[in-house]
N, C-alpha and C. Protein backbone atom coordinates (compact mmCIF):
# COMPACT_ATOMS: atom_id res chain seq x y z
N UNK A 1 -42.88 75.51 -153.73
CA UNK A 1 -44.02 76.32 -153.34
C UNK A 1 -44.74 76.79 -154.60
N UNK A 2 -45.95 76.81 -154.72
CA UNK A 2 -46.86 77.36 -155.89
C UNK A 2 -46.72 78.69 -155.59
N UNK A 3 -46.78 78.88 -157.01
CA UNK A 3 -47.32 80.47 -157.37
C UNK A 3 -48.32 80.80 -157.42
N UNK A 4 -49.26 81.81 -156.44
CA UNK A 4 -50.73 81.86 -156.41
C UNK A 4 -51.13 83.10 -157.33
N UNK A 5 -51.61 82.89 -158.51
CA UNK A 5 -52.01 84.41 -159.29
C UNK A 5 -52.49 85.36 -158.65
N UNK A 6 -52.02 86.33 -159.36
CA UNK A 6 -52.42 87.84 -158.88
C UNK A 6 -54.01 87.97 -158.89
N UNK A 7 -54.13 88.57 -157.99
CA UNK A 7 -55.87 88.93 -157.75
C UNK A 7 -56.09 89.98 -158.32
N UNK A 8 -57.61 90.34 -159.21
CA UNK A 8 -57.60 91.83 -159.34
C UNK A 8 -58.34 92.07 -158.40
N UNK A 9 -58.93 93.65 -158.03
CA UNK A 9 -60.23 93.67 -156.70
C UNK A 9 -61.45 93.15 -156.97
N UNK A 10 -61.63 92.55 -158.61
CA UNK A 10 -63.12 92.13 -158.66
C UNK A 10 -62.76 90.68 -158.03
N UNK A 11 -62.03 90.16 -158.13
CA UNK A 11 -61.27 88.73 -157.84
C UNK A 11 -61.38 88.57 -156.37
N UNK A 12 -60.99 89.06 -155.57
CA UNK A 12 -60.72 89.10 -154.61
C UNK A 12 -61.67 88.18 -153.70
N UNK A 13 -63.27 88.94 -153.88
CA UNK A 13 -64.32 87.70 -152.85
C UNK A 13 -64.27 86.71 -153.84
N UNK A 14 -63.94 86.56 -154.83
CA UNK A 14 -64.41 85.46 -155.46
C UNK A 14 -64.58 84.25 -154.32
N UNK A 15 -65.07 83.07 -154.83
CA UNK A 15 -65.27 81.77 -154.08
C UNK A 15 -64.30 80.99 -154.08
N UNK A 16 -63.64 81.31 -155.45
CA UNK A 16 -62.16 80.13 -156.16
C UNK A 16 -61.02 80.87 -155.19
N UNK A 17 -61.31 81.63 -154.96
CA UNK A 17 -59.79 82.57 -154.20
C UNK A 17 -60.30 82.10 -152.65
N UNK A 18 -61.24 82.10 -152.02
CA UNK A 18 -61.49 82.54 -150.66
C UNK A 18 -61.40 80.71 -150.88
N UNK A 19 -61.40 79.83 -151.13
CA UNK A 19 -61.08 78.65 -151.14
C UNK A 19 -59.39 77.96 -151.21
N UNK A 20 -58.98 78.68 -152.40
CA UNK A 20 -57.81 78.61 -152.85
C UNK A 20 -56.42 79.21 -151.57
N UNK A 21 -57.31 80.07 -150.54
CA UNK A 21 -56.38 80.88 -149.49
C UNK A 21 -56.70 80.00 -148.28
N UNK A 22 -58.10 79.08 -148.26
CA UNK A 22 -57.95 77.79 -147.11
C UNK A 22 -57.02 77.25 -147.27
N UNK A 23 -57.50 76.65 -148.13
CA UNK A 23 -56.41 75.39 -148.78
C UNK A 23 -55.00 75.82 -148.44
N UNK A 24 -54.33 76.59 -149.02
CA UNK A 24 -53.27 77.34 -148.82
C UNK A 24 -52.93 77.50 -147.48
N UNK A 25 -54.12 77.93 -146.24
CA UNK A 25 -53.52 78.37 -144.85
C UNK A 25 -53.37 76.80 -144.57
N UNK A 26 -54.33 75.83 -144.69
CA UNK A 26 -53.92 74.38 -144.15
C UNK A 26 -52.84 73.77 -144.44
N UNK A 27 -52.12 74.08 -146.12
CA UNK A 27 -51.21 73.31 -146.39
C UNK A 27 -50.14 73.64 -145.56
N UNK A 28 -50.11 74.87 -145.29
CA UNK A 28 -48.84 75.56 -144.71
C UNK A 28 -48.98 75.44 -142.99
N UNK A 29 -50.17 74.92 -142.63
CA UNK A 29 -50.40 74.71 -141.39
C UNK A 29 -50.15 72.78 -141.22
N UNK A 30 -50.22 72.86 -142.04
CA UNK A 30 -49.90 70.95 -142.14
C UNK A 30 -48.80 70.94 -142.58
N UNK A 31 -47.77 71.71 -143.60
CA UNK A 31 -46.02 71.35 -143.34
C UNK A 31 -45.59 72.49 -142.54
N UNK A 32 -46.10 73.07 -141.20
CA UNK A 32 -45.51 73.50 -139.97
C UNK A 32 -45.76 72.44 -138.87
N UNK A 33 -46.58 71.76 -138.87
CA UNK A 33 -46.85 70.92 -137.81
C UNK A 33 -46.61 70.05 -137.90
N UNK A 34 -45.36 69.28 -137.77
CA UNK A 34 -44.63 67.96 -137.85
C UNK A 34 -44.83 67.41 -136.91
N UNK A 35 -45.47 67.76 -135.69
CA UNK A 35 -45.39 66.40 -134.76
C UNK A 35 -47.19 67.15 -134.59
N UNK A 36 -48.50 66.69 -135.08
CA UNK A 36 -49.48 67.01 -134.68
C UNK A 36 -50.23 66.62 -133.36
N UNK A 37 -49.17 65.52 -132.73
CA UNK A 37 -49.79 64.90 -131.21
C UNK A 37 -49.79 66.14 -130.00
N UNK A 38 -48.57 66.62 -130.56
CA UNK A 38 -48.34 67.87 -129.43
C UNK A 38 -49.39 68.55 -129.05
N UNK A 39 -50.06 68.85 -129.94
CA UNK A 39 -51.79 69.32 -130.19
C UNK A 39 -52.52 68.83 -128.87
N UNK A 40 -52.28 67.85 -128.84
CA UNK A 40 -53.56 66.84 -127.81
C UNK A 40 -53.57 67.29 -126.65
N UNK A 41 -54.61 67.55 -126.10
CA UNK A 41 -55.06 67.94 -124.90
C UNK A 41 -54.20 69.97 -124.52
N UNK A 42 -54.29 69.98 -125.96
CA UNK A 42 -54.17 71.92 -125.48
C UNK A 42 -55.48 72.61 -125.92
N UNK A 43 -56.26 73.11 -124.76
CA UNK A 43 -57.78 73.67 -125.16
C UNK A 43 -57.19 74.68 -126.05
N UNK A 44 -58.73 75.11 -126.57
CA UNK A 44 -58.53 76.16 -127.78
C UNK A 44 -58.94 77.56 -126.83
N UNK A 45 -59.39 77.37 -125.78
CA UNK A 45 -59.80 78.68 -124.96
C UNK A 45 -58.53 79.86 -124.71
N UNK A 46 -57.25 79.17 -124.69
CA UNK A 46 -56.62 79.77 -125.02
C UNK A 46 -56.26 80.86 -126.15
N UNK A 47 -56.68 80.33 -127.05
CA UNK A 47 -56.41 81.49 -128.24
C UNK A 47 -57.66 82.05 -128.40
N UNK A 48 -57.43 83.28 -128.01
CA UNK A 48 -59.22 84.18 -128.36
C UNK A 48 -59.71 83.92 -129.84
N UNK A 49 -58.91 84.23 -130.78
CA UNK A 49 -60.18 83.80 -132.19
C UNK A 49 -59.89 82.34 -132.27
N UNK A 50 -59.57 81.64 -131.57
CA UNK A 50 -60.17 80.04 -131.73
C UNK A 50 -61.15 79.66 -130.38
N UNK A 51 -61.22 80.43 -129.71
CA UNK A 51 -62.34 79.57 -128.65
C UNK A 51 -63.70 79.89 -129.39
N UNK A 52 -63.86 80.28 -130.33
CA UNK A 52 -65.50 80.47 -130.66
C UNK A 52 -65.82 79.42 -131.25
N UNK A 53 -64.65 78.82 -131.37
CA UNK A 53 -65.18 77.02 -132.11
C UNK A 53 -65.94 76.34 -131.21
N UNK A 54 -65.70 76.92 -130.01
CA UNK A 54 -65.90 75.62 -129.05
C UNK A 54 -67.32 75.61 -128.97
N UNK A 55 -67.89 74.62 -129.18
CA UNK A 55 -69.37 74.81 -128.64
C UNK A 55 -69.55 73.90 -127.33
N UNK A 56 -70.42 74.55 -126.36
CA UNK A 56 -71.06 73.83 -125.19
C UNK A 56 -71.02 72.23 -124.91
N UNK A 57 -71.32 71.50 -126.15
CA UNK A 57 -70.67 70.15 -125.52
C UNK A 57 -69.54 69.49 -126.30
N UNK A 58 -68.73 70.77 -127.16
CA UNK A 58 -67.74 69.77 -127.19
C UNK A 58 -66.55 70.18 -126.81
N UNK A 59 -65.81 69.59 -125.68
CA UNK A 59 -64.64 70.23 -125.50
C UNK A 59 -63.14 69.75 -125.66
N UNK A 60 -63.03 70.20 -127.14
CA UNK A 60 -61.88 69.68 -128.19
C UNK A 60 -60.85 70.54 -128.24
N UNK A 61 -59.40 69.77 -128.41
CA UNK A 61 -58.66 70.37 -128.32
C UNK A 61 -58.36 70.59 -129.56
N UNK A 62 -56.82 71.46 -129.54
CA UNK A 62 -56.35 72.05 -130.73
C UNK A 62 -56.00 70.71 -132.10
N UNK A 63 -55.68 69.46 -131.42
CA UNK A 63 -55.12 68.49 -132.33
C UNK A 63 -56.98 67.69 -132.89
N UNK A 64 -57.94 68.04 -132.61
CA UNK A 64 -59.20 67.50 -133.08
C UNK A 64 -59.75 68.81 -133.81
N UNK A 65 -59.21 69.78 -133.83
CA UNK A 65 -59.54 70.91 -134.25
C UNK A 65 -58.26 70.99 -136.07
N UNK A 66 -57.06 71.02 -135.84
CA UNK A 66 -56.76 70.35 -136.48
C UNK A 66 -56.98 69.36 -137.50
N UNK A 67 -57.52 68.18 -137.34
CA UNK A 67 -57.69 66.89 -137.83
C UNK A 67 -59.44 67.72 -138.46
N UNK A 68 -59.93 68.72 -137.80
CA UNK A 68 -60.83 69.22 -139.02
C UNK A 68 -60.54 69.67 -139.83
N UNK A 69 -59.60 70.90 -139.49
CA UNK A 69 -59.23 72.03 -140.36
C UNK A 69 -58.79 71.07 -141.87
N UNK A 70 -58.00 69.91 -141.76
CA UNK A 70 -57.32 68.71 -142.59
C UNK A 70 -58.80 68.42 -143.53
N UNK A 71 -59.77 68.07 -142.46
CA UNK A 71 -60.74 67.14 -143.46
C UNK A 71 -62.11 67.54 -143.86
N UNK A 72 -61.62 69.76 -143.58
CA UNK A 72 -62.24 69.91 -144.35
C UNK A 72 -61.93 70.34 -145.97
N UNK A 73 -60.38 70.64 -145.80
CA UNK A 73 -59.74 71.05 -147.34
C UNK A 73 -59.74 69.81 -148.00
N UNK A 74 -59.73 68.36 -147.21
CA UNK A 74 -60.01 67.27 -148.66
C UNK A 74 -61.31 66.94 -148.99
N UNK A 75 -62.66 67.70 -147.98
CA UNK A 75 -63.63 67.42 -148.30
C UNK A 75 -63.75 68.52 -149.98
N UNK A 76 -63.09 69.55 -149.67
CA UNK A 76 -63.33 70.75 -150.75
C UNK A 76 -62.14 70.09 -152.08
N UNK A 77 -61.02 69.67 -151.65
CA UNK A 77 -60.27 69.26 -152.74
C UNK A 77 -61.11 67.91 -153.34
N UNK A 78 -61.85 67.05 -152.57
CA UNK A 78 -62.16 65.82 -153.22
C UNK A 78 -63.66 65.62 -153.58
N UNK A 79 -64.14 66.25 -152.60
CA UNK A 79 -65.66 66.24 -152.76
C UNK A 79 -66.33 65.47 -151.24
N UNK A 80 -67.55 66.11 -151.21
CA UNK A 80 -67.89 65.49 -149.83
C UNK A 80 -67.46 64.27 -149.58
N UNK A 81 -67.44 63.16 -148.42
CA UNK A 81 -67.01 61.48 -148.55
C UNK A 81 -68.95 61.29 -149.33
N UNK A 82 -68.86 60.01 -149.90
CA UNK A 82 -69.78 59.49 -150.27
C UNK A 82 -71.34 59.02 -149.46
N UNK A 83 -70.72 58.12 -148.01
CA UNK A 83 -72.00 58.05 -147.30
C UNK A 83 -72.54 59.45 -146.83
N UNK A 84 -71.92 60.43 -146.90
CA UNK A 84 -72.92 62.18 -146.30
C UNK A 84 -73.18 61.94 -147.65
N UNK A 85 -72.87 62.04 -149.02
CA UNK A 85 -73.91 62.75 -149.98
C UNK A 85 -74.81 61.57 -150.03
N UNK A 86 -74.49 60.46 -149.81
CA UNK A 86 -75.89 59.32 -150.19
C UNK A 86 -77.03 59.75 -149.23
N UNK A 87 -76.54 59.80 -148.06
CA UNK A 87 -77.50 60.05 -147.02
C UNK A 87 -78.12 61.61 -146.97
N UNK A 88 -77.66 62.85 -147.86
CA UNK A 88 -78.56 64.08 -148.32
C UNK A 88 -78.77 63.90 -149.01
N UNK A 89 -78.42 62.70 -150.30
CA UNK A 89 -79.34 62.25 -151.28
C UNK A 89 -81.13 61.74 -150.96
N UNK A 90 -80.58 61.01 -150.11
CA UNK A 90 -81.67 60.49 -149.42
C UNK A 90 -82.89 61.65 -148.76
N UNK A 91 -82.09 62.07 -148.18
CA UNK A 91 -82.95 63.30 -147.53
C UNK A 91 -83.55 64.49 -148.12
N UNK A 92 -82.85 64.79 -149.11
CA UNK A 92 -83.30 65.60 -150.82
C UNK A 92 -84.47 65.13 -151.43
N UNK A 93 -84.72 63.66 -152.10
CA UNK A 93 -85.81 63.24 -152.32
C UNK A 93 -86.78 63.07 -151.53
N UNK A 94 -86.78 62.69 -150.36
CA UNK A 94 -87.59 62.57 -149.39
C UNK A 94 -88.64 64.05 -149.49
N UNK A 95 -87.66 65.28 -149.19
CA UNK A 95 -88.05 66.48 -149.21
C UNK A 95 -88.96 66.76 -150.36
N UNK A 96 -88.46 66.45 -151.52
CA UNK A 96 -88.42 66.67 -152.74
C UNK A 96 -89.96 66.16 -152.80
N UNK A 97 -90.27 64.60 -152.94
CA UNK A 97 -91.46 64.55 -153.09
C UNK A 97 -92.49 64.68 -152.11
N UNK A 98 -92.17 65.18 -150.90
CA UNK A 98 -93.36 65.80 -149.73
C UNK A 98 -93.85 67.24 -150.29
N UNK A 99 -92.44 68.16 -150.99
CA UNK A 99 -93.13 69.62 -151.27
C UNK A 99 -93.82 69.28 -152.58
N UNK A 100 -93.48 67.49 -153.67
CA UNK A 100 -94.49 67.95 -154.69
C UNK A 100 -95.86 67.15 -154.45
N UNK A 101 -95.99 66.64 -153.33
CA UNK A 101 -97.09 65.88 -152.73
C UNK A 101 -97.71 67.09 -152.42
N UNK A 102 -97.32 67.82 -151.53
CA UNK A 102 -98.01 69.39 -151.49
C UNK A 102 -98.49 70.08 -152.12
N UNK A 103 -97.59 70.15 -153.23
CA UNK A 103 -97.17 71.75 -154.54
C UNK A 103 -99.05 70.41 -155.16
N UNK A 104 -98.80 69.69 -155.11
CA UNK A 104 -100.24 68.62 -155.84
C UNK A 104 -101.46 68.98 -155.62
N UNK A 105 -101.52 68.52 -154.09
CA UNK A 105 -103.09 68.92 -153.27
C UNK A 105 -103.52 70.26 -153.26
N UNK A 106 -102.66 71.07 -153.19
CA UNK A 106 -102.76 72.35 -152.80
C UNK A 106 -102.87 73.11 -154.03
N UNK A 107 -103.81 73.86 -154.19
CA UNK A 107 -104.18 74.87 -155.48
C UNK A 107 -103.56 76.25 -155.23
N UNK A 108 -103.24 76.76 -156.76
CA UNK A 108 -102.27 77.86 -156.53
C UNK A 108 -103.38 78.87 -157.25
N UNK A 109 -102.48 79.82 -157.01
CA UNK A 109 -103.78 81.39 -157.83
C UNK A 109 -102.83 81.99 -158.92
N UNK A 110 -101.04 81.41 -158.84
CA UNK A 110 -100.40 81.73 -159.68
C UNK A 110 -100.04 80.79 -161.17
N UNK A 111 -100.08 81.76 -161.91
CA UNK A 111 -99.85 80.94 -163.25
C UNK A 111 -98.33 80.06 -163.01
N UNK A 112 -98.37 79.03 -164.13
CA UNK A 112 -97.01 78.14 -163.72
C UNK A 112 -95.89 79.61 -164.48
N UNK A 113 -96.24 80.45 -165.46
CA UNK A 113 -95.03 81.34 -165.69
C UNK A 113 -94.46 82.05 -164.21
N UNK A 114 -95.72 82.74 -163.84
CA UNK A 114 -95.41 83.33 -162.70
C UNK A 114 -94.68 82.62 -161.99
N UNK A 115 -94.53 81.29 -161.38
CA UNK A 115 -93.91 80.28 -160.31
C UNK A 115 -92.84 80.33 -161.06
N UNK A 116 -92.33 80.10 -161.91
CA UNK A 116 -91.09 79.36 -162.37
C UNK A 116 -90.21 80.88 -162.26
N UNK A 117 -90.70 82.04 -162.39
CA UNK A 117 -90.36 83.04 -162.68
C UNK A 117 -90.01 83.74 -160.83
N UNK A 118 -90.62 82.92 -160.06
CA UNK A 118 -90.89 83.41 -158.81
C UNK A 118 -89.51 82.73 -158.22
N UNK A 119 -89.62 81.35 -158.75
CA UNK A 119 -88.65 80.32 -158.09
C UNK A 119 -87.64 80.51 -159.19
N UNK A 120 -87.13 81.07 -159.80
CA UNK A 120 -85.89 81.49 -160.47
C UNK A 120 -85.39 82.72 -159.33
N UNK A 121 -85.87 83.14 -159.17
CA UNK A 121 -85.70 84.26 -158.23
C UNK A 121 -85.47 83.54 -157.16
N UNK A 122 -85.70 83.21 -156.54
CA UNK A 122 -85.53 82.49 -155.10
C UNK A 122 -84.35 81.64 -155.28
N UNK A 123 -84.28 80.85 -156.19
CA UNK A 123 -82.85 79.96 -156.36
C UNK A 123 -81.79 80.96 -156.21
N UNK A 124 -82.06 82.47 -157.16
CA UNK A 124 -80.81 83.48 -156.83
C UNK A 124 -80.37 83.82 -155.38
N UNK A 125 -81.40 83.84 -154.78
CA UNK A 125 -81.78 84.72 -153.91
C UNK A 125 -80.73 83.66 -152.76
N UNK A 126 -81.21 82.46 -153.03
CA UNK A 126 -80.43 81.11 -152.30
C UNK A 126 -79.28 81.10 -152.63
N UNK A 127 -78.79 81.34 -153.90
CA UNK A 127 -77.15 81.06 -153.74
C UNK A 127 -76.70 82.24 -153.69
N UNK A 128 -77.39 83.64 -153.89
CA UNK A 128 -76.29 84.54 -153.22
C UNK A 128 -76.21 84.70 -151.85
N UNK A 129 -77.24 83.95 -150.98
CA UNK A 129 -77.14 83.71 -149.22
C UNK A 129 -76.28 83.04 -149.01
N UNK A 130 -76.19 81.30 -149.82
CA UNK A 130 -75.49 80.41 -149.28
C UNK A 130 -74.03 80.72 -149.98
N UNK A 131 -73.60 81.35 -151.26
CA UNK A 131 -72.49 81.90 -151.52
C UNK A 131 -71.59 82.50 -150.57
N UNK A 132 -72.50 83.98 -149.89
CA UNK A 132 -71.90 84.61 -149.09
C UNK A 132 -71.26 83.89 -147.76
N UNK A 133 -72.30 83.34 -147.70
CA UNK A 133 -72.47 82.47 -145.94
C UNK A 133 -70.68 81.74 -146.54
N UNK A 134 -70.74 80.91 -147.36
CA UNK A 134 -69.63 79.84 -147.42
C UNK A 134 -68.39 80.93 -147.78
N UNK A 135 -68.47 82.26 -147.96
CA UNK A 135 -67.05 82.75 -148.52
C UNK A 135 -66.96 83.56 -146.78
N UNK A 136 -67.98 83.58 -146.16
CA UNK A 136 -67.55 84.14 -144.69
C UNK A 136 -66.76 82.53 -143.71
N UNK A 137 -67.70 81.42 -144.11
CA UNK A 137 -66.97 80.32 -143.66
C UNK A 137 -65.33 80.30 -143.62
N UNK A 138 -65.24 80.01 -144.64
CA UNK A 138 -64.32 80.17 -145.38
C UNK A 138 -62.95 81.15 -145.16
N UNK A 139 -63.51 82.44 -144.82
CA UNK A 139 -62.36 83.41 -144.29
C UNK A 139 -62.58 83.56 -143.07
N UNK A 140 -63.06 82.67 -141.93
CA UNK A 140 -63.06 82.07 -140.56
C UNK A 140 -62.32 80.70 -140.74
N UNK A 141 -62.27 80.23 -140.93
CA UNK A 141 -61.54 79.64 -141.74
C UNK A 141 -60.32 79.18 -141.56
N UNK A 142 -59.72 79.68 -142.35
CA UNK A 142 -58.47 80.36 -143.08
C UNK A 142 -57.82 80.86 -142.10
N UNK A 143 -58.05 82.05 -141.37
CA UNK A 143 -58.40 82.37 -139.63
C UNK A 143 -57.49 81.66 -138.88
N UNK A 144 -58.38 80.46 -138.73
CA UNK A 144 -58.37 79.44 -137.77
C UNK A 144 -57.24 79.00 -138.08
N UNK A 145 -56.91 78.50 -139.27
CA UNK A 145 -55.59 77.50 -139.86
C UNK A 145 -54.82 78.50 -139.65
N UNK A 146 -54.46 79.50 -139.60
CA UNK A 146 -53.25 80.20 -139.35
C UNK A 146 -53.00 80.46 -137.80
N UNK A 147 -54.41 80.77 -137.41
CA UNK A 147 -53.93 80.73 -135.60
C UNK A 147 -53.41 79.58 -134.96
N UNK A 148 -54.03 78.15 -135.56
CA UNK A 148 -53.69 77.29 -135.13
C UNK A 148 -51.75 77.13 -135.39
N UNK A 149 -51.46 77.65 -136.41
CA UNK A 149 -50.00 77.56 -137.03
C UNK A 149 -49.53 78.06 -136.12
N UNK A 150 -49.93 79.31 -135.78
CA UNK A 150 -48.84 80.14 -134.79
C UNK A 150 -48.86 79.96 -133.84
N UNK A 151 -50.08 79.18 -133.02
CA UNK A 151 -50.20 78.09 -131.97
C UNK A 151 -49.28 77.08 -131.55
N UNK A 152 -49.14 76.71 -132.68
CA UNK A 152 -48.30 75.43 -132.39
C UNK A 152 -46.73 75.73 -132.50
N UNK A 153 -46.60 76.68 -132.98
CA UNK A 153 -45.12 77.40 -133.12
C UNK A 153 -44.50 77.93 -131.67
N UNK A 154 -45.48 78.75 -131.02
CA UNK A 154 -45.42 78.98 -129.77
C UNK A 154 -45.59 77.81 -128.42
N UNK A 155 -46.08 76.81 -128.96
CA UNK A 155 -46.12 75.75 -127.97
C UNK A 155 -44.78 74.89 -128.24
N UNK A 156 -44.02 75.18 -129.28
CA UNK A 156 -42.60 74.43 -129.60
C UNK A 156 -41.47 75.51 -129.85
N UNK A 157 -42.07 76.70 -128.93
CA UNK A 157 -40.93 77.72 -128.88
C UNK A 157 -40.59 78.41 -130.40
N UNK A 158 -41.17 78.37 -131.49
CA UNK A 158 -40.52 79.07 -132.46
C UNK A 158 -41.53 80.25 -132.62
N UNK A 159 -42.30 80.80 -131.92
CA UNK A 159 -43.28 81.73 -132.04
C UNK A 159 -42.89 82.94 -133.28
N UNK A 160 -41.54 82.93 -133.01
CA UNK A 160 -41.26 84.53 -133.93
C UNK A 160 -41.15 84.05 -135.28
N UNK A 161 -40.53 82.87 -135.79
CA UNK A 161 -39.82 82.33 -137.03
C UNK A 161 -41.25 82.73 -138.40
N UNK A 162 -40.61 82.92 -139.22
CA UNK A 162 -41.04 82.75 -140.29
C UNK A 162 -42.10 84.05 -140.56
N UNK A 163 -42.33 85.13 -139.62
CA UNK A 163 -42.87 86.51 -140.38
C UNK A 163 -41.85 87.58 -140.50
């Protein structure tokens, strides 16, 4: 078992930690679940903080719920798979040169200092939204991989073991 360093309280939201404690609830949710078929066909409506996964048309059970929780810690340990980033590659430039086909035709009243100075600000403004957003992901999360653990403990009778 790893040793996970001590947190101080500035540490604590960090991104590397609120990542580092997924990872962590999956691994330990992936060497508790030795037989993951058992999973199949048990709704998640059952467990109150896992039915909010469920959305309207999809109705997945705990072992496809699972097989996410899995692929999203190797998307974060490895990096997205390749055809999604080719294909938001794709969709990035696309974007990219419609707003400077725009930013072109279109006359501004602001100096380029002002803009760059405007859109420095806004880039902040963007990753402390999408920061937050992914460290709330993230500790929903984490959540999930542990309910699912104690899920499956209770569906193979060991509900009490191991707290």
């Amino acid at each position: 078992m790893m040793m996970q360093p001590l947190e101080t309280p500035n540490q604590k939201n960090s991104l590397f930690n609120a990542m580092n404690r997924f990872i962590g609830a999956v691994n330990n949710m992936d060497q508790t679940i030795m037989v993951p078929s058992l999973l199949r066909d048990v709704p998640l409506e059952e467990d109150r903080g896992m039915s909010s996964l469920k959305s309207d048309e999809d109705e997945g059970d705990m072992y496809s719920y699972y097989q996410l929780l899995k692929s999203i810690r190797r998307d974060i340990e490895w990096g997205v798979r390749c055809a999604a980033a080719d294909e938001r590659r794709k969709e990035s430039m696309m974007i990219t040169r419609m707003n400077s086909s725009a930013s072109i035709s279109s006359s501004t009243s602001l100096s380029s200092e002002e803009d760059d100075e405007e859109e420095d600000e806004d880039l902040e403004k963007q990753f402390q939204y999408h920061l937050t957003g992914l460290q709330g992901v993230l500790s929903k999360l984490t959540l999930q991989a542990n309910s699912l653990t104690n899920r499956y403990k209770e569906e193979i009778g060991i509900g009490g073991w191991g707290h």
